[in-house]
Amino acid sequence: MHSANYISTIDRYHEQSRSIRELIESIITGIGEPRLLTDAAALRDVTERLIELYPFVDLVYLLDEDGVQIAEYGADETGQVNPAGGRGRGVDRSQRPYFRFVEETEHVHLTEPYLSAASRDLCISATLRLEHGGKVGYLIIDVDLEAMISFLLGDTMRRRVEPVFRALYGLFAAAMLLVAGVLFYSSMSELVTALMEPGWAAELRLKPFEVIVVLTLAMAIFDLAKTVFEEEVLMEKDVHRHSTVRRTMTRFVAAILVAILIEGLLTMFKVSMGYSEQGVTATLMVFAAAALLVALGLYVYLGALAEKALLGNNGRSRRMRFVRERRGS
């Protein structure tokens, strides 16, 4: 399992904070029955239904009026809901943000994102005050923030099959590396043969061009394999952000661009030395590379402007919602 991109997750949280708050409030108020304070079986049944319907829910637990944990349920590795190892029962949670600030709100208190001590992933907690038969307690649910954002964006299925895609990209990258290795070996063999054979001096002027052409192709394939492996296997990408797609596309095109430029320049050198008559082809390759470079620059520039405009509009919308909420309160 790859580590999450925390910066991307936090950015997404701020973009979707209103939807996240409304969904969590609806979930915890929907299950917040006072009888949960005294009925452990009911709490377990509620947790099972929650995790079945909302897989981003990690834990459901109760605190007494002093902030001491009295019950806790969560899903294990097999998806079965059980008491979470009993590790939390009796622990004083009164200094945790989801308890300390709950009295400042009239309804549901929702924390800011923080790293869970249990899973080490970013999570948020919601707290609801309950009263039953003169007994006061607090119902808390812990939510995996990244999984919840995927749920809201309809991205859950893609994340489930993502390990398969990573494995396939890894195989493709390994295959390209093998091809690059074969080309490198071939070019070195050609160079050694030219040096060892009788009459090598006559071949020495032309053979380096052939070797460099093969080496350039090997380098381009190696660079593409490296880009695929880094972008699709090692890095945690946010496919919903244009900047991520733009970075990947830029690296791919840059690798191809370098290969085209080197091939075009080598062909022009061969023409100038009288070893080739493909001067027009070499010139067209250089001009094509230049046009590709200009197009790449426009793509990066216009993509950055578009994303800046989108982020600016989202930022203004969030500020307007914040002002309206403050006025309403």
PDB file of N, CA and C in Angstrom, residues 20 44 73 86 90 181 186 189 199 254 261:
ATOM      1  N   ILE A  20     -18.289  17.530   2.927  1.00  0.00           N
ATOM      2  CA  ILE A  20     -17.824  16.592   3.949  1.00  0.00           C
ATOM      3  C   ILE A  20     -18.567  16.822   5.258  1.00  0.00           C
ATOM      4  N   ARG A  44     -22.912  -1.932  18.302  1.00  0.00           N
ATOM      5  CA  ARG A  44     -22.250  -2.805  17.337  1.00  0.00           C
ATOM      6  C   ARG A  44     -23.062  -2.913  16.048  1.00  0.00           C
ATOM      7  N   TYR A  73     -15.956   0.272  18.592  1.00  0.00           N
ATOM      8  CA  TYR A  73     -16.087  -0.763  17.579  1.00  0.00           C
ATOM      9  C   TYR A  73     -15.488  -0.271  16.265  1.00  0.00           C
ATOM     10  N   GLY A  86      -9.995  -3.659  22.397  1.00  0.00           N
ATOM     11  CA  GLY A  86     -10.098  -3.231  23.773  1.00  0.00           C
ATOM     12  C   GLY A  86      -9.039  -2.231  24.185  1.00  0.00           C
ATOM     13  N   GLY A  90     -11.502   2.770  28.704  1.00  0.00           N
ATOM     14  CA  GLY A  90     -10.939   3.308  29.930  1.00  0.00           C
ATOM     15  C   GLY A  90      -9.915   4.399  29.729  1.00  0.00           C
ATOM     16  N   GLY A 181      18.406  -1.737 -22.316  1.00  0.00           N
ATOM     17  CA  GLY A 181      19.641  -2.474 -22.050  1.00  0.00           C
ATOM     18  C   GLY A 181      20.152  -3.218 -23.269  1.00  0.00           C
ATOM     19  N   SER A 186      24.019  -3.510 -27.706  1.00  0.00           N
ATOM     20  CA  SER A 186      24.254  -3.562 -29.154  1.00  0.00           C
ATOM     21  C   SER A 186      25.177  -2.442 -29.608  1.00  0.00           C
ATOM     22  N   SER A 189      28.720  -3.144 -28.493  1.00  0.00           N
ATOM     23  CA  SER A 189      29.304  -4.212 -29.293  1.00  0.00           C
ATOM     24  C   SER A 189      29.765  -3.699 -30.647  1.00  0.00           C
ATOM     25  N   GLY A 199      41.479  -2.460 -40.420  1.00  0.00           N
ATOM     26  CA  GLY A 199      40.936  -1.368 -41.229  1.00  0.00           C
ATOM     27  C   GLY A 199      39.917  -0.529 -40.479  1.00  0.00           C
ATOM     28  N   ALA A 254       8.930  15.709 -23.222  1.00  0.00           N
ATOM     29  CA  ALA A 254      10.317  16.172 -23.123  1.00  0.00           C
ATOM     30  C   ALA A 254      11.298  15.057 -23.480  1.00  0.00           C
ATOM     31  N   LEU A 261      15.593  15.725 -31.284  1.00  0.00           N
ATOM     32  CA  LEU A 261      16.625  16.741 -31.524  1.00  0.00           C
ATOM     33  C   LEU A 261      17.993  16.112 -31.746  1.00  0.00           C
TER      34      LEU A 261
END
